[in-house]
Amino acid sequence: QVQLVESGGGLVQPGGSLRLSCAASRSIFSFNFMGWYRQAPGKERELVATITYGGITNYADSVKGRFTISRDNAKNTVHLQTNTLRPEDTAVYYCYARSDYDRLNYWGQGTQVTVSS
């Protein structure tokens, strides 16, 4: 059973930064792509950013230029650097991984990000 464990969430003031991490229990090369989603209270879960096996990245328009997704292959970890945070970025952030070989989607348990003064 694959496990994805997020860390790095917390409370930050508007304009601040957080670095979220997602540690996978197996090689991240085994996933076609990985990414981050978020869900705010009363809203649907939405895509934030993804990174493919080959390193191609994709971002939601609302976070372009502020967030950066990256991968550390040696540590089987994917990071999400979040800068210039806004109150509307407040949400639970979930790590996601897709394996076409397993034909399965994997989710982490989520980490809370709260942007407030």
PDB file of C-alpha atoms in Angstrom:
ATOM      1  CA  GLN A   1       0.000   0.000   0.000  1.00  0.00           C
ATOM      2  CA  VAL A   2       1.447   3.322  -1.064  1.00  0.00           C
ATOM      3  CA  GLN A   3       1.551   6.080   1.527  1.00  0.00           C
ATOM      4  CA  LEU A   4       1.864   9.791   0.883  1.00  0.00           C
ATOM      5  CA  VAL A   5       2.687  11.867   3.947  1.00  0.00           C
ATOM      6  CA  GLU A   6       2.401  15.644   3.803  1.00  0.00           C
ATOM      7  CA  SER A   7       4.116  18.112   6.085  1.00  0.00           C
ATOM      8  CA  GLY A   8       4.899  21.806   6.261  1.00  0.00           C
ATOM      9  CA  GLY A   9       1.473  23.355   6.713  1.00  0.00           C
ATOM     10  CA  GLY A  10       0.701  25.965   9.325  1.00  0.00           C
ATOM     11  CA  LEU A  11      -0.447  29.496  10.078  1.00  0.00           C
ATOM     12  CA  VAL A  12       1.195  32.319   8.135  1.00  0.00           C
ATOM     13  CA  GLN A  13       0.497  36.000   7.614  1.00  0.00           C
ATOM     14  CA  PRO A  14      -0.547  37.346   4.219  1.00  0.00           C
ATOM     15  CA  GLY A  15       2.515  37.767   2.033  1.00  0.00           C
ATOM     16  CA  GLY A  16       4.335  34.969   3.825  1.00  0.00           C
ATOM     17  CA  SER A  17       5.666  31.640   2.575  1.00  0.00           C
ATOM     18  CA  LEU A  18       5.431  27.962   3.402  1.00  0.00           C
ATOM     19  CA  ARG A  19       7.138  24.923   1.935  1.00  0.00           C
ATOM     20  CA  LEU A  20       4.927  21.864   1.786  1.00  0.00           C
ATOM     21  CA  SER A  21       6.459  18.413   1.390  1.00  0.00           C
ATOM     22  CA  CYS A  22       5.009  15.073   0.348  1.00  0.00           C
ATOM     23  CA  ALA A  23       7.033  11.965   1.132  1.00  0.00           C
ATOM     24  CA  ALA A  24       6.118   8.806  -0.794  1.00  0.00           C
ATOM     25  CA  SER A  25       6.626   5.279   0.511  1.00  0.00           C
ATOM     26  CA  ARG A  26       8.066   4.134  -2.805  1.00  0.00           C
ATOM     27  CA  SER A  27      10.066   5.635  -5.643  1.00  0.00           C
ATOM     28  CA  ILE A  28       8.343   8.643  -7.160  1.00  0.00           C
ATOM     29  CA  PHE A  29       9.551   7.418 -10.546  1.00  0.00           C
ATOM     30  CA  SER A  30       6.803   4.794 -10.233  1.00  0.00           C
ATOM     31  CA  PHE A  31       4.161   7.515 -10.605  1.00  0.00           C
ATOM     32  CA  ASN A  32       3.158   9.048 -13.923  1.00  0.00           C
ATOM     33  CA  PHE A  33       2.636  12.328 -12.173  1.00  0.00           C
ATOM     34  CA  MET A  34       2.268  13.808  -8.730  1.00  0.00           C
ATOM     35  CA  GLY A  35       0.662  16.962  -7.575  1.00  0.00           C
ATOM     36  CA  TRP A  36      -1.060  19.082  -4.988  1.00  0.00           C
ATOM     37  CA  TYR A  37      -4.746  19.780  -4.626  1.00  0.00           C
ATOM     38  CA  ARG A  38      -6.483  21.931  -2.045  1.00  0.00           C
ATOM     39  CA  GLN A  39      -9.918  22.155  -0.520  1.00  0.00           C
ATOM     40  CA  ALA A  40     -11.255  25.196   1.278  1.00  0.00           C
ATOM     41  CA  PRO A  41     -14.275  25.014   3.610  1.00  0.00           C
ATOM     42  CA  GLY A  42     -17.478  24.764   1.628  1.00  0.00           C
ATOM     43  CA  LYS A  43     -15.657  24.432  -1.692  1.00  0.00           C
ATOM     44  CA  GLU A  44     -14.722  21.590  -4.000  1.00  0.00           C
ATOM     45  CA  ARG A  45     -11.223  20.179  -4.113  1.00  0.00           C
ATOM     46  CA  GLU A  46      -9.204  21.952  -6.798  1.00  0.00           C
ATOM     47  CA  LEU A  47      -5.938  21.379  -8.595  1.00  0.00           C
ATOM     48  CA  VAL A  48      -3.023  23.525  -7.461  1.00  0.00           C
ATOM     49  CA  ALA A  49       0.008  22.117  -9.301  1.00  0.00           C
ATOM     50  CA  THR A  50       1.290  18.924 -10.903  1.00  0.00           C
ATOM     51  CA  ILE A  51       4.637  17.569 -12.017  1.00  0.00           C
ATOM     52  CA  THR A  52       5.047  14.678 -14.445  1.00  0.00           C
ATOM     53  CA  TYR A  53       7.498  11.784 -14.479  1.00  0.00           C
ATOM     54  CA  GLY A  54       9.523  13.831 -16.944  1.00  0.00           C
ATOM     55  CA  GLY A  55       9.451  16.978 -14.816  1.00  0.00           C
ATOM     56  CA  ILE A  56       6.843  18.948 -16.740  1.00  0.00           C
ATOM     57  CA  THR A  57       4.903  21.237 -14.422  1.00  0.00           C
ATOM     58  CA  ASN A  58       1.404  22.672 -14.538  1.00  0.00           C
ATOM     59  CA  TYR A  59      -0.228  25.266 -12.288  1.00  0.00           C
ATOM     60  CA  ALA A  60      -3.670  26.646 -11.558  1.00  0.00           C
ATOM     61  CA  ASP A  61      -3.979  30.217 -12.823  1.00  0.00           C
ATOM     62  CA  SER A  62      -4.595  31.436  -9.268  1.00  0.00           C
ATOM     63  CA  VAL A  63      -1.124  30.321  -8.103  1.00  0.00           C
ATOM     64  CA  LYS A  64       1.041  30.905 -11.186  1.00  0.00           C
ATOM     65  CA  GLY A  65       4.080  32.982 -10.355  1.00  0.00           C
ATOM     66  CA  ARG A  66       3.631  32.408  -6.612  1.00  0.00           C
ATOM     67  CA  PHE A  67       3.860  28.627  -6.149  1.00  0.00           C
ATOM     68  CA  THR A  68       6.534  26.243  -7.400  1.00  0.00           C
ATOM     69  CA  ILE A  69       6.319  22.451  -7.471  1.00  0.00           C
ATOM     70  CA  SER A  70       9.507  20.407  -7.502  1.00  0.00           C
ATOM     71  CA  ARG A  71      10.717  16.892  -6.846  1.00  0.00           C
ATOM     72  CA  ASP A  72      13.606  15.381  -4.923  1.00  0.00           C
ATOM     73  CA  ASN A  73      14.033  11.990  -6.554  1.00  0.00           C
ATOM     74  CA  ALA A  74      16.652  10.778  -4.067  1.00  0.00           C
ATOM     75  CA  LYS A  75      14.261  11.368  -1.158  1.00  0.00           C
ATOM     76  CA  ASN A  76      11.064  10.309  -2.969  1.00  0.00           C
ATOM     77  CA  THR A  77       9.607  13.671  -2.080  1.00  0.00           C
ATOM     78  CA  VAL A  78       7.647  16.344  -3.886  1.00  0.00           C
ATOM     79  CA  HIS A  79       7.664  19.912  -2.608  1.00  0.00           C
ATOM     80  CA  LEU A  80       5.338  22.853  -3.069  1.00  0.00           C
ATOM     81  CA  GLN A  81       6.950  26.208  -2.359  1.00  0.00           C
ATOM     82  CA  THR A  82       4.198  28.714  -1.674  1.00  0.00           C
ATOM     83  CA  ASN A  83       5.096  32.412  -1.726  1.00  0.00           C
ATOM     84  CA  THR A  84       3.153  35.640  -1.413  1.00  0.00           C
ATOM     85  CA  LEU A  85       0.344  33.767   0.303  1.00  0.00           C
ATOM     86  CA  ARG A  86      -3.137  35.273   0.353  1.00  0.00           C
ATOM     87  CA  PRO A  87      -6.097  34.614   2.672  1.00  0.00           C
ATOM     88  CA  GLU A  88      -7.838  32.867  -0.232  1.00  0.00           C
ATOM     89  CA  ASP A  89      -5.023  30.279  -0.261  1.00  0.00           C
ATOM     90  CA  THR A  90      -6.337  28.990   3.078  1.00  0.00           C
ATOM     91  CA  ALA A  91      -7.263  25.334   2.629  1.00  0.00           C
ATOM     92  CA  VAL A  92      -6.283  21.774   3.365  1.00  0.00           C
ATOM     93  CA  TYR A  93      -3.581  20.837   0.876  1.00  0.00           C
ATOM     94  CA  TYR A  94      -3.485  17.239  -0.350  1.00  0.00           C
ATOM     95  CA  CYS A  95      -0.690  15.396  -2.085  1.00  0.00           C
ATOM     96  CA  TYR A  96      -1.730  13.239  -5.041  1.00  0.00           C
ATOM     97  CA  ALA A  97      -0.018  10.571  -7.114  1.00  0.00           C
ATOM     98  CA  ARG A  98      -1.168   8.698 -10.172  1.00  0.00           C
ATOM     99  CA  SER A  99       0.183   5.325 -11.260  1.00  0.00           C
ATOM    100  CA  ASP A 100      -1.008   4.056 -14.635  1.00  0.00           C
ATOM    101  CA  TYR A 101       0.789   0.767 -13.910  1.00  0.00           C
ATOM    102  CA  ASP A 102      -1.327   0.215 -10.766  1.00  0.00           C
ATOM    103  CA  ARG A 103      -4.269   2.015 -12.364  1.00  0.00           C
ATOM    104  CA  LEU A 104      -4.679   3.736  -9.021  1.00  0.00           C
ATOM    105  CA  ASN A 105      -4.774   7.246  -7.607  1.00  0.00           C
ATOM    106  CA  TYR A 106      -3.188   7.863  -4.235  1.00  0.00           C
ATOM    107  CA  TRP A 107      -3.912  10.660  -1.752  1.00  0.00           C
ATOM    108  CA  GLY A 108      -2.231  11.910   1.364  1.00  0.00           C
ATOM    109  CA  GLN A 109      -4.077  12.808   4.540  1.00  0.00           C
ATOM    110  CA  GLY A 110      -3.764  16.551   3.980  1.00  0.00           C
ATOM    111  CA  THR A 111      -2.018  19.433   5.687  1.00  0.00           C
ATOM    112  CA  GLN A 112      -3.743  22.639   6.786  1.00  0.00           C
ATOM    113  CA  VAL A 113      -2.546  25.985   5.448  1.00  0.00           C
ATOM    114  CA  THR A 114      -4.078  29.059   7.068  1.00  0.00           C
ATOM    115  CA  VAL A 115      -3.252  32.552   5.827  1.00  0.00           C
ATOM    116  CA  SER A 116      -4.420  35.169   8.279  1.00  0.00           C
ATOM    117  CA  SER A 117      -3.219  38.274  10.073  1.00  0.00           C
TER     118      SER A 117
END
